[in-house]
PDB file of C-alpha atoms in Angstrom:
ATOM      1  CA  MET A   1      -0.039  -0.030  -0.159  1.00 39.00           C
ATOM      2  CA  LYS A   2       1.545   3.371  -0.884  1.00 51.00           C
ATOM      3  CA  TYR A   3       1.482   6.507   1.317  1.00 54.00           C
ATOM      4  CA  ARG A   4      -1.042   9.291   0.292  1.00 58.00           C
ATOM      5  CA  THR A   5      -3.021  11.762   2.495  1.00 55.00           C
ATOM      6  CA  SER A   6      -6.354  11.205   2.777  1.00 49.00           C
ATOM      7  CA  SER A   7      -8.823  13.078   0.615  1.00 45.00           C
ATOM      8  CA  SER A   8      -9.736  14.928   3.883  1.00 42.00           C
ATOM      9  CA  VAL A   9      -6.207  16.548   4.236  1.00 49.00           C
ATOM     10  CA  LEU A  10      -5.462  19.604   2.229  1.00 58.00           C
ATOM     11  CA  ASN A  11      -3.709  19.160  -1.251  1.00 80.00           C
ATOM     12  CA  ARG A  12      -1.097  22.080  -0.179  1.00 85.00           C
ATOM     13  CA  HIS A  13       2.137  20.377   0.986  1.00 90.00           C
ATOM     14  CA  VAL A  14       5.339  21.239   2.449  1.00 91.00           C
ATOM     15  CA  CYS A  15       8.137  18.920   2.588  1.00 94.00           C
ATOM     16  CA  VAL A  16      11.207  19.732   5.133  1.00 95.00           C
ATOM     17  CA  ASP A  17      14.400  18.390   4.162  1.00 96.00           C
ATOM     18  CA  PHE A  18      15.184  17.860   7.827  1.00 96.00           C
ATOM     19  CA  ASN A  19      18.917  17.604   7.875  1.00 94.00           C
ATOM     20  CA  ASN A  20      19.243  20.513   5.797  1.00 93.00           C
ATOM     21  CA  LEU A  21      17.707  22.576   8.187  1.00 93.00           C
ATOM     22  CA  PHE A  22      19.199  20.888  11.426  1.00 94.00           C
ATOM     23  CA  TYR A  23      22.502  21.509  10.004  1.00 92.00           C
ATOM     24  CA  LYS A  24      21.757  25.155   9.700  1.00 91.00           C
ATOM     25  CA  ALA A  25      20.472  25.485  13.268  1.00 90.00           C
ATOM     26  CA  PHE A  26      23.272  23.136  14.663  1.00 90.00           C
ATOM     27  CA  TYR A  27      26.024  24.687  13.241  1.00 87.00           C
ATOM     28  CA  LEU A  28      24.709  28.267  13.655  1.00 83.00           C
ATOM     29  CA  ASN A  29      24.988  28.271  17.165  1.00 80.00           C
ATOM     30  CA  ARG A  30      27.985  25.865  17.468  1.00 74.00           C
ATOM     31  CA  LYS A  31      29.911  28.693  15.799  1.00 70.00           C
ATOM     32  CA  GLU A  32      28.884  31.151  18.447  1.00 65.00           C
ATOM     33  CA  LYS A  33      29.175  29.331  21.404  1.00 69.00           C
ATOM     34  CA  PRO A  34      32.313  27.011  21.915  1.00 69.00           C
ATOM     35  CA  GLU A  35      30.415  25.007  24.261  1.00 78.00           C
ATOM     36  CA  PHE A  36      27.700  22.522  23.485  1.00 79.00           C
ATOM     37  CA  ASP A  37      24.212  23.935  24.644  1.00 82.00           C
ATOM     38  CA  VAL A  38      21.100  21.923  23.137  1.00 83.00           C
ATOM     39  CA  ILE A  39      18.488  24.722  23.890  1.00 83.00           C
ATOM     40  CA  PRO A  40      19.899  27.338  21.441  1.00 84.00           C
ATOM     41  CA  ILE A  41      19.940  24.912  18.679  1.00 87.00           C
ATOM     42  CA  VAL A  42      16.175  23.618  19.297  1.00 87.00           C
ATOM     43  CA  SER A  43      15.113  27.230  19.560  1.00 84.00           C
ATOM     44  CA  SER A  44      17.024  27.924  16.215  1.00 87.00           C
ATOM     45  CA  PHE A  45      15.376  24.976  14.463  1.00 90.00           C
ATOM     46  CA  PHE A  46      11.696  25.904  15.003  1.00 87.00           C
ATOM     47  CA  LYS A  47      12.483  29.919  14.684  1.00 85.00           C
ATOM     48  CA  LEU A  48      13.928  29.319  11.122  1.00 88.00           C
ATOM     49  CA  LEU A  49      11.079  26.754  10.196  1.00 88.00           C
ATOM     50  CA  THR A  50       8.389  29.214  11.682  1.00 84.00           C
ATOM     51  CA  ALA A  51      10.365  32.017   9.526  1.00 84.00           C
ATOM     52  CA  TRP A  52      10.402  29.950   6.335  1.00 87.00           C
ATOM     53  CA  LEU A  53       6.814  29.002   6.621  1.00 84.00           C
ATOM     54  CA  ARG A  54       5.737  32.665   6.724  1.00 81.00           C
ATOM     55  CA  GLU A  55       7.018  32.993   3.298  1.00 83.00           C
ATOM     56  CA  MET A  56       4.433  30.114   2.109  1.00 80.00           C
ATOM     57  CA  PRO A  57       1.626  31.648  -0.141  1.00 76.00           C
ATOM     58  CA  TYR A  58      -1.086  29.202   1.165  1.00 72.00           C
ATOM     59  CA  GLU A  59      -3.811  29.936   3.347  1.00 69.00           C
ATOM     60  CA  GLN A  60      -3.614  26.163   5.051  1.00 73.00           C
ATOM     61  CA  LEU A  61      -0.855  23.469   4.547  1.00 79.00           C
ATOM     62  CA  LYS A  62       0.061  19.973   5.233  1.00 84.00           C
ATOM     63  CA  LEU A  63       3.622  19.855   7.001  1.00 88.00           C
ATOM     64  CA  SER A  64       5.748  16.632   6.603  1.00 91.00           C
ATOM     65  CA  MET A  65       9.623  16.299   7.947  1.00 94.00           C
ATOM     66  CA  PHE A  66      11.933  13.889   6.294  1.00 96.00           C
ATOM     67  CA  LEU A  67      14.963  12.441   7.825  1.00 96.00           C
ATOM     68  CA  ASP A  68      17.957  10.455   6.435  1.00 94.00           C
ATOM     69  CA  GLY A  69      18.420   6.793   6.834  1.00 93.00           C
ATOM     70  CA  ARG A  70      21.658   4.879   5.614  1.00 91.00           C
ATOM     71  CA  PRO A  71      21.776   4.845   1.644  1.00 91.00           C
ATOM     72  CA  THR A  72      22.122   1.139   1.650  1.00 92.00           C
ATOM     73  CA  ARG A  73      21.564   0.531  -2.332  1.00 93.00           C
ATOM     74  CA  ARG A  74      24.053   3.828  -3.082  1.00 93.00           C
ATOM     75  CA  VAL A  75      26.516   2.678  -0.899  1.00 93.00           C
ATOM     76  CA  ALA A  76      26.615  -1.222  -1.846  1.00 92.00           C
ATOM     77  CA  ALA A  77      26.875   0.025  -5.551  1.00 91.00           C
ATOM     78  CA  TYR A  78      29.787   2.854  -4.883  1.00 89.00           C
ATOM     79  CA  PRO A  79      31.178   2.511  -1.363  1.00 91.00           C
ATOM     80  CA  GLU A  80      32.845   5.589  -1.495  1.00 89.00           C
ATOM     81  CA  TYR A  81      29.476   7.634  -1.830  1.00 89.00           C
ATOM     82  CA  LYS A  82      29.548  10.343   0.750  1.00 88.00           C
ATOM     83  CA  ALA A  83      32.820   8.812   2.437  1.00 85.00           C
ATOM     84  CA  HIS A  84      34.044  12.487   2.482  1.00 84.00           C
ATOM     85  CA  ARG A  85      31.512  13.504   5.024  1.00 82.00           C
ATOM     86  CA  VAL A  86      33.328  12.771   8.060  1.00 79.00           C
ATOM     87  CA  ILE A  87      31.854  14.145  11.516  1.00 81.00           C
ATOM     88  CA  ALA A  88      33.680  14.064  14.682  1.00 79.00           C
ATOM     89  CA  ASN A  89      32.269  11.536  17.542  1.00 81.00           C
ATOM     90  CA  ASP A  90      31.904  14.281  20.286  1.00 83.00           C
ATOM     91  CA  THR A  91      30.039  16.331  17.390  1.00 85.00           C
ATOM     92  CA  LYS A  92      27.586  13.147  16.497  1.00 86.00           C
ATOM     93  CA  GLN A  93      27.125  12.953  20.117  1.00 88.00           C
ATOM     94  CA  GLU A  94      25.703  16.758  20.385  1.00 88.00           C
ATOM     95  CA  MET A  95      23.779  16.134  17.167  1.00 90.00           C
ATOM     96  CA  ASN A  96      22.184  13.239  18.375  1.00 90.00           C
ATOM     97  CA  THR A  97      21.092  14.947  21.454  1.00 89.00           C
ATOM     98  CA  SER A  98      20.049  17.975  19.400  1.00 89.00           C
ATOM     99  CA  ARG A  99      18.004  15.692  17.228  1.00 91.00           C
ATOM    100  CA  LYS A 100      16.076  13.751  20.017  1.00 89.00           C
ATOM    101  CA  LEU A 101      14.831  16.824  21.459  1.00 87.00           C
ATOM    102  CA  ILE A 102      13.802  18.152  18.368  1.00 89.00           C
ATOM    103  CA  LEU A 103      11.949  15.405  17.391  1.00 88.00           C
ATOM    104  CA  GLU A 104      10.295  14.755  20.643  1.00 83.00           C
ATOM    105  CA  ILE A 105       8.804  18.183  20.378  1.00 82.00           C
ATOM    106  CA  ALA A 106       7.781  17.752  17.067  1.00 82.00           C
ATOM    107  CA  LYS A 107       5.760  14.458  17.677  1.00 76.00           C
ATOM    108  CA  GLY A 108       3.061  16.641  19.429  1.00 72.00           C
ATOM    109  CA  LEU A 109       2.731  18.996  16.740  1.00 74.00           C
ATOM    110  CA  ASP A 110       0.468  17.875  13.620  1.00 71.00           C
ATOM    111  CA  ILE A 111       3.735  17.078  11.617  1.00 82.00           C
ATOM    112  CA  ASP A 112       4.340  13.760   9.522  1.00 87.00           C
ATOM    113  CA  VAL A 113       7.709  12.893  10.139  1.00 92.00           C
ATOM    114  CA  PHE A 114       9.238  10.233   7.894  1.00 95.00           C
ATOM    115  CA  GLN A 115      12.363   8.092   8.011  1.00 95.00           C
ATOM    116  CA  SER A 116      13.780   4.731   6.836  1.00 95.00           C
ATOM    117  CA  PRO A 117      16.822   2.938   7.704  1.00 94.00           C
ATOM    118  CA  ASP A 118      17.685   2.401   4.298  1.00 95.00           C
ATOM    119  CA  HIS A 119      16.778   5.247   2.133  1.00 96.00           C
ATOM    120  CA  GLU A 120      17.994   8.945   2.304  1.00 96.00           C
ATOM    121  CA  ALA A 121      15.447  12.005   2.694  1.00 96.00           C
ATOM    122  CA  ASP A 122      15.803  12.511  -0.826  1.00 96.00           C
ATOM    123  CA  ASP A 123      14.252   9.359  -1.839  1.00 97.00           C
ATOM    124  CA  LEU A 124      11.286   9.543   0.586  1.00 97.00           C
ATOM    125  CA  ILE A 125      10.504  12.978  -0.387  1.00 97.00           C
ATOM    126  CA  ALA A 126      10.547  11.840  -4.098  1.00 97.00           C
ATOM    127  CA  SER A 127       8.082   8.864  -3.106  1.00 97.00           C
ATOM    128  CA  TYR A 128       6.038  11.622  -1.511  1.00 96.00           C
ATOM    129  CA  VAL A 129       5.975  13.649  -4.440  1.00 96.00           C
ATOM    130  CA  ARG A 130       5.244  10.819  -6.650  1.00 95.00           C
ATOM    131  CA  ALA A 131       2.272   9.592  -4.311  1.00 94.00           C
ATOM    132  CA  HIS A 132       0.661  13.140  -4.327  1.00 93.00           C
ATOM    133  CA  GLN A 133       0.867  14.051  -8.074  1.00 91.00           C
ATOM    134  CA  GLY A 134      -1.416  16.607  -9.077  1.00 87.00           C
ATOM    135  CA  ASP A 135      -1.160  18.557  -5.580  1.00 90.00           C
ATOM    136  CA  THR A 136       0.755  21.579  -5.148  1.00 89.00           C
ATOM    137  CA  ILE A 137       4.188  20.747  -2.859  1.00 92.00           C
ATOM    138  CA  THR A 138       6.732  22.956  -1.988  1.00 92.00           C
ATOM    139  CA  ILE A 139      10.055  20.982  -0.827  1.00 95.00           C
ATOM    140  CA  ILE A 140      12.354  23.494   1.734  1.00 94.00           C
ATOM    141  CA  SER A 141      15.683  22.644   1.212  1.00 94.00           C
ATOM    142  CA  ASP A 142      19.192  24.016  -0.391  1.00 91.00           C
ATOM    143  CA  ASP A 143      19.945  20.698  -1.701  1.00 90.00           C
ATOM    144  CA  LYS A 144      20.079  21.068  -5.872  1.00 86.00           C
ATOM    145  CA  ASP A 145      19.234  17.303  -6.075  1.00 90.00           C
ATOM    146  CA  PHE A 146      15.737  17.888  -5.784  1.00 93.00           C
ATOM    147  CA  PHE A 147      15.626  19.966  -8.849  1.00 89.00           C
ATOM    148  CA  GLN A 148      14.762  16.683 -10.574  1.00 92.00           C
ATOM    149  CA  LEU A 149      11.477  16.823  -9.243  1.00 94.00           C
ATOM    150  CA  LEU A 150      10.473  19.779 -10.646  1.00 90.00           C
ATOM    151  CA  VAL A 151       9.695  17.643 -13.542  1.00 90.00           C
ATOM    152  CA  PHE A 152       6.372  17.134 -11.846  1.00 91.00           C
ATOM    153  CA  PRO A 153       3.524  20.013 -12.193  1.00 87.00           C
ATOM    154  CA  GLY A 154       2.983  21.713  -9.067  1.00 88.00           C
ATOM    155  CA  VAL A 155       6.205  21.046  -7.378  1.00 91.00           C
ATOM    156  CA  VAL A 156       8.498  24.249  -6.108  1.00 90.00           C
ATOM    157  CA  ILE A 157      11.539  24.329  -4.304  1.00 91.00           C
ATOM    158  CA  TYR A 158      12.053  26.835  -1.361  1.00 91.00           C
ATOM    159  CA  ARG A 159      15.789  27.328  -0.941  1.00 90.00           C
ATOM    160  CA  PRO A 160      16.416  29.192   2.244  1.00 88.00           C
ATOM    161  CA  GLY A 161      19.974  30.066   1.377  1.00 81.00           C
ATOM    162  CA  GLU A 162      19.467  31.426  -1.903  1.00 77.00           C
ATOM    163  CA  LYS A 163      21.695  34.499  -2.089  1.00 72.00           C
ATOM    164  CA  ASN A 164      19.907  36.282  -5.132  1.00 70.00           C
ATOM    165  CA  GLY A 165      16.845  36.984  -3.357  1.00 69.00           C
ATOM    166  CA  VAL A 166      14.816  34.611  -5.265  1.00 73.00           C
ATOM    167  CA  ARG A 167      13.921  31.503  -2.792  1.00 83.00           C
ATOM    168  CA  PHE A 168      11.069  30.208  -4.688  1.00 85.00           C
ATOM    169  CA  ILE A 169      12.417  27.800  -7.524  1.00 83.00           C
ATOM    170  CA  ASP A 170      10.449  26.624 -10.532  1.00 80.00           C
ATOM    171  CA  SER A 171      11.584  24.398 -13.612  1.00 73.00           C
ATOM    172  CA  TYR A 172      12.119  27.895 -15.483  1.00 70.00           C
ATOM    173  CA  ARG A 173      14.429  29.261 -12.373  1.00 72.00           C
ATOM    174  CA  ALA A 174      16.077  25.886 -11.900  1.00 70.00           C
ATOM    175  CA  THR A 175      17.040  25.663 -15.589  1.00 65.00           C
ATOM    176  CA  ASP A 176      18.899  29.005 -15.191  1.00 66.00           C
ATOM    177  CA  LEU A 177      20.553  27.929 -11.650  1.00 67.00           C
ATOM    178  CA  VAL A 178      22.283  24.750 -12.885  1.00 66.00           C
ATOM    179  CA  ALA A 179      24.607  25.554 -15.589  1.00 61.00           C
ATOM    180  CA  ALA A 180      27.560  23.596 -17.151  1.00 60.00           C
ATOM    181  CA  SER A 181      29.833  27.057 -16.751  1.00 57.00           C
ATOM    182  CA  SER A 182      29.458  30.400 -15.351  1.00 48.00           C
ATOM    183  CA  GLY A 183      29.588  34.002 -16.829  1.00 50.00           C
ATOM    184  CA  GLU A 184      28.841  34.592 -20.318  1.00 46.00           C
ATOM    185  CA  ASP A 185      29.152  31.354 -21.549  1.00 57.00           C
ATOM    186  CA  ARG A 186      26.800  29.842 -19.281  1.00 61.00           C
ATOM    187  CA  LEU A 187      24.902  26.806 -20.615  1.00 69.00           C
ATOM    188  CA  PRO A 188      21.441  26.472 -18.596  1.00 78.00           C
ATOM    189  CA  ILE A 189      20.480  22.909 -17.809  1.00 84.00           C
ATOM    190  CA  PRO A 190      16.902  21.779 -17.559  1.00 87.00           C
ATOM    191  CA  PRO A 191      15.459  19.554 -14.577  1.00 89.00           C
ATOM    192  CA  ASN A 192      14.773  16.557 -16.874  1.00 91.00           C
ATOM    193  CA  GLN A 193      18.498  16.703 -17.698  1.00 93.00           C
ATOM    194  CA  ILE A 194      20.333  17.206 -14.251  1.00 91.00           C
ATOM    195  CA  ARG A 195      20.396  13.617 -13.402  1.00 94.00           C
ATOM    196  CA  LEU A 196      22.459  12.600 -16.562  1.00 96.00           C
ATOM    197  CA  PHE A 197      24.822  15.882 -16.549  1.00 94.00           C
ATOM    198  CA  LYS A 198      25.788  14.890 -13.000  1.00 93.00           C
ATOM    199  CA  ALA A 199      26.303  11.416 -14.110  1.00 95.00           C
ATOM    200  CA  LEU A 200      28.793  12.532 -16.844  1.00 96.00           C
ATOM    201  CA  SER A 201      30.546  15.494 -14.635  1.00 93.00           C
ATOM    202  CA  GLY A 202      30.355  14.093 -11.466  1.00 93.00           C
ATOM    203  CA  ASP A 203      28.938  15.595  -8.202  1.00 92.00           C
ATOM    204  CA  PRO A 204      31.613  16.215  -5.616  1.00 90.00           C
ATOM    205  CA  SER A 205      28.952  17.055  -2.732  1.00 89.00           C
ATOM    206  CA  ASP A 206      28.257  13.291  -2.869  1.00 91.00           C
ATOM    207  CA  ASN A 207      31.893  12.374  -3.664  1.00 92.00           C
ATOM    208  CA  ILE A 208      30.677  11.032  -7.045  1.00 93.00           C
ATOM    209  CA  LYS A 209      33.464  10.963  -9.860  1.00 94.00           C
ATOM    210  CA  GLY A 210      32.615  11.430 -13.237  1.00 94.00           C
ATOM    211  CA  VAL A 211      34.117  10.909 -16.957  1.00 95.00           C
ATOM    212  CA  PRO A 212      37.542  11.965 -16.244  1.00 93.00           C
ATOM    213  CA  ARG A 213      38.600  15.110 -17.826  1.00 91.00           C
ATOM    214  CA  LEU A 214      35.384  15.376 -19.784  1.00 93.00           C
ATOM    215  CA  LEU A 215      34.708  19.178 -20.307  1.00 91.00           C
ATOM    216  CA  LYS A 216      31.460  20.297 -18.763  1.00 89.00           C
ATOM    217  CA  LYS A 217      30.325  21.801 -21.927  1.00 90.00           C
ATOM    218  CA  HIS A 218      30.632  18.421 -23.424  1.00 93.00           C
ATOM    219  CA  ALA A 219      28.743  17.109 -20.649  1.00 93.00           C
ATOM    220  CA  PHE A 220      25.861  19.612 -21.456  1.00 91.00           C
ATOM    221  CA  VAL A 221      25.888  18.568 -25.004  1.00 93.00           C
ATOM    222  CA  LEU A 222      25.372  14.846 -24.064  1.00 95.00           C
ATOM    223  CA  SER A 223      22.866  15.662 -21.121  1.00 94.00           C
ATOM    224  CA  SER A 224      20.131  16.222 -23.788  1.00 93.00           C
ATOM    225  CA  ALA A 225      19.697  12.482 -24.088  1.00 95.00           C
ATOM    226  CA  VAL A 226      18.124  12.745 -20.773  1.00 94.00           C
ATOM    227  CA  SER A 227      19.552   9.123 -19.994  1.00 95.00           C
ATOM    228  CA  PRO A 228      22.553   6.868 -20.667  1.00 96.00           C
ATOM    229  CA  ASP A 229      20.906   5.019 -23.499  1.00 96.00           C
ATOM    230  CA  GLY A 230      20.745   8.135 -25.704  1.00 96.00           C
ATOM    231  CA  ILE A 231      24.227   9.144 -25.503  1.00 96.00           C
ATOM    232  CA  ALA A 232      25.675   7.427 -28.104  1.00 95.00           C
ATOM    233  CA  ASN A 233      23.632   9.216 -30.575  1.00 96.00           C
ATOM    234  CA  LEU A 234      25.107  12.586 -29.752  1.00 96.00           C
ATOM    235  CA  LEU A 235      28.800  11.585 -29.643  1.00 95.00           C
ATOM    236  CA  PHE A 236      29.117  12.799 -33.033  1.00 94.00           C
ATOM    237  CA  ARG A 237      28.980  16.085 -31.618  1.00 94.00           C
ATOM    238  CA  LEU A 238      32.249  15.969 -29.437  1.00 95.00           C
ATOM    239  CA  PRO A 239      35.676  15.851 -30.474  1.00 94.00           C
ATOM    240  CA  GLU A 240      36.915  12.035 -31.140  1.00 95.00           C
ATOM    241  CA  LEU A 241      39.158  12.050 -27.931  1.00 94.00           C
ATOM    242  CA  SER A 242      36.252  13.171 -25.731  1.00 94.00           C
ATOM    243  CA  ALA A 243      33.994  10.701 -27.594  1.00 95.00           C
ATOM    244  CA  ALA A 244      36.316   7.811 -26.853  1.00 95.00           C
ATOM    245  CA  LYS A 245      36.462   8.739 -23.231  1.00 95.00           C
ATOM    246  CA  VAL A 246      32.741   8.750 -23.063  1.00 96.00           C
ATOM    247  CA  ARG A 247      32.708   5.276 -24.753  1.00 96.00           C
ATOM    248  CA  GLU A 248      35.391   3.836 -22.176  1.00 96.00           C
ATOM    249  CA  SER A 249      33.643   5.422 -19.162  1.00 96.00           C
ATOM    250  CA  MET A 250      29.905   4.185 -19.762  1.00 97.00           C
ATOM    251  CA  PRO A 251      29.688   1.631 -17.158  1.00 96.00           C
ATOM    252  CA  ILE A 252      30.881   4.712 -14.742  1.00 96.00           C
ATOM    253  CA  ILE A 253      27.984   6.845 -16.259  1.00 96.00           C
ATOM    254  CA  ARG A 254      25.521   4.032 -15.694  1.00 97.00           C
ATOM    255  CA  LYS A 255      26.280   3.504 -12.237  1.00 96.00           C
ATOM    256  CA  ASN A 256      26.439   7.325 -11.608  1.00 95.00           C
ATOM    257  CA  TYR A 257      23.080   7.702 -13.158  1.00 96.00           C
ATOM    258  CA  ASP A 258      21.914   4.997 -11.273  1.00 96.00           C
ATOM    259  CA  ILE A 259      23.093   6.335  -7.715  1.00 95.00           C
ATOM    260  CA  ILE A 260      21.873   9.855  -8.721  1.00 95.00           C
ATOM    261  CA  GLY A 261      18.414   9.029  -9.249  1.00 94.00           C
ATOM    262  CA  PHE A 262      15.711   8.834  -6.878  1.00 95.00           C
ATOM    263  CA  ASP A 263      14.215   5.471  -5.185  1.00 94.00           C
ATOM    264  CA  ASP A 264      10.599   7.072  -5.888  1.00 94.00           C
ATOM    265  CA  ASP A 265       8.613   4.242  -4.878  1.00 94.00           C
ATOM    266  CA  VAL A 266       9.261   3.594  -1.217  1.00 95.00           C
ATOM    267  CA  ASP A 267       6.186   2.574   0.979  1.00 96.00           C
ATOM    268  CA  LEU A 268       5.828   5.710   3.070  1.00 95.00           C
ATOM    269  CA  THR A 269       3.389   3.633   5.137  1.00 93.00           C
ATOM    270  CA  LYS A 270       6.225   1.836   6.553  1.00 94.00           C
ATOM    271  CA  CYS A 271       8.275   4.921   7.169  1.00 94.00           C
ATOM    272  CA  LEU A 272       5.829   6.980   8.993  1.00 92.00           C
ATOM    273  CA  VAL A 273       7.095   7.939  12.748  1.00 88.00           C
ATOM    274  CA  GLU A 274       4.282   7.357  15.468  1.00 82.00           C
ATOM    275  CA  LYS A 275       2.903  10.760  16.617  1.00 74.00           C
ATOM    276  CA  LYS A 276       2.476  11.895  20.294  1.00 70.00           C
ATOM    277  CA  ASP A 277      -0.607  13.729  21.744  1.00 66.00           C
ATOM    278  CA  SER A 278       0.131  17.613  22.749  1.00 61.00           C
ATOM    279  CA  GLU A 279       0.229  16.697  26.172  1.00 66.00           C
ATOM    280  CA  TYR A 280       3.369  14.522  25.629  1.00 65.00           C
ATOM    281  CA  THR A 281       5.075  17.474  23.931  1.00 67.00           C
ATOM    282  CA  GLY A 282       3.982  19.677  26.736  1.00 67.00           C
ATOM    283  CA  ALA A 283       5.482  17.511  29.150  1.00 68.00           C
ATOM    284  CA  VAL A 284       8.728  17.583  26.895  1.00 68.00           C
ATOM    285  CA  LEU A 285       8.961  21.028  26.954  1.00 67.00           C
ATOM    286  CA  SER A 286       8.226  21.290  30.766  1.00 69.00           C
ATOM    287  CA  GLY A 287      11.542  19.416  31.471  1.00 69.00           C
ATOM    288  CA  TYR A 288      13.488  22.383  29.692  1.00 69.00           C
ATOM    289  CA  PRO A 289      12.382  25.434  31.131  1.00 67.00           C
ATOM    290  CA  ARG A 290      14.837  27.735  29.173  1.00 65.00           C
ATOM    291  CA  LEU A 291      12.546  26.630  25.958  1.00 66.00           C
ATOM    292  CA  ARG A 292       9.539  28.298  27.190  1.00 58.00           C
ATOM    293  CA  PHE A 293      10.441  31.435  25.745  1.00 51.00           C
ATOM    294  CA  LEU A 294      10.324  29.521  22.263  1.00 57.00           C
ATOM    295  CA  ASP A 295       6.637  30.932  20.997  1.00 54.00           C
ATOM    296  CA  LEU A 296       5.383  27.949  19.235  1.00 55.00           C
ATOM    297  CA  ARG A 297       2.191  29.464  19.066  1.00 51.00           C
ATOM    298  CA  ARG A 298       3.960  31.279  15.977  1.00 51.00           C
ATOM    299  CA  PHE A 299       4.507  27.967  14.517  1.00 54.00           C
ATOM    300  CA  GLY A 300       0.912  27.586  14.223  1.00 50.00           C
ATOM    301  CA  TYR A 301       0.376  31.178  13.021  1.00 43.00           C
ATOM    302  CA  ALA A 302       2.670  30.766  10.471  1.00 46.00           C
ATOM    303  CA  THR A 303       0.665  27.922   8.916  1.00 49.00           C
ATOM    304  CA  LYS A 304      -2.677  29.664   9.499  1.00 44.00           C
ATOM    305  CA  SER A 305      -3.756  26.444  10.131  1.00 43.00           C
ATOM    306  CA  ALA A 306      -5.762  25.676  13.513  1.00 36.00           C
ATOM    307  CA  ASN A 307      -4.794  22.108  13.342  1.00 39.00           C
ATOM    308  CA  LEU A 308      -1.241  23.123  13.494  1.00 39.00           C
ATOM    309  CA  THR A 309      -1.677  24.774  16.951  1.00 36.00           C
ATOM    310  CA  PRO A 310      -1.891  22.362  19.560  1.00 35.00           C
ATOM    311  CA  ASP A 311      -3.939  22.976  22.653  1.00 38.00           C
ATOM    312  CA  PHE A 312      -1.093  23.233  25.147  1.00 33.00           C
ATOM    313  CA  LEU A 313       0.619  25.881  23.347  1.00 33.00           C
ATOM    314  CA  SER A 314      -1.784  28.477  24.776  1.00 36.00           C
ATOM    315  CA  ASP A 315      -0.020  27.774  28.124  1.00 34.00           C
ATOM    316  CA  ILE A 316       3.428  28.431  27.003  1.00 30.00           C
TER     317      ILE A 316
END
């Protein structure tokens, strides 16, 4: 059975890439304070989320958070996948403490939280988008990998860290943001070609290596094939030496293409984290007096939805 919210639930969704938001809140406070303190991190998490929700152009919305699991399939195919992302043990402990408290608070709010032990948040969000085709879905994340999902009508990416002032990204704006070069010779890449372009040129953020010494302008030409199956038909447009590199590297290209693609058929009914009632979250907050200044009532106001304002918040 595939997950889909019932017909009585709003068809305007906001999907939060949890780690993307969590890392912002965590490192924002760790840079300012040398000693670990969980309270400012938790406070920053909800304050950032509230501020971003206020920019959503919806009268009501359905909010969901998606957490990372181990990318089992990708690591099995490519052990070096994200292997360069090393976090010190003491930092991991601090993160786990902060993450646990944030999720404990979130359990009492009307938020669907999804997590799978074998899939990344990207896969869960992609599965959510596929399960809710036809609805309006805003994905909150600075990760450009999500641009692949802009091929679905109704999907928009909200990028909190976008520096040019345009935070809402549709397929047209995404095409301009993902380019094979910079400056006057920019070669914009549409969302349906991003996956193959990255398979050819590599993705340093995920430690994925592309075709050795392949120029990005050549990867741009080949990306119009959309999938590796069509590359052979475009090799005549490349210099012979570059074309030869690509022919030799087809196993790498196909592997990269598989790794970069989303698993968009995850059964989300098995990934939905059990919710708690509002009294539970109230009890959690009561154990942290310094968090009482965190006005979570604004969380409900930001979404303009009464069902996102639990009763216990009136006492905070």
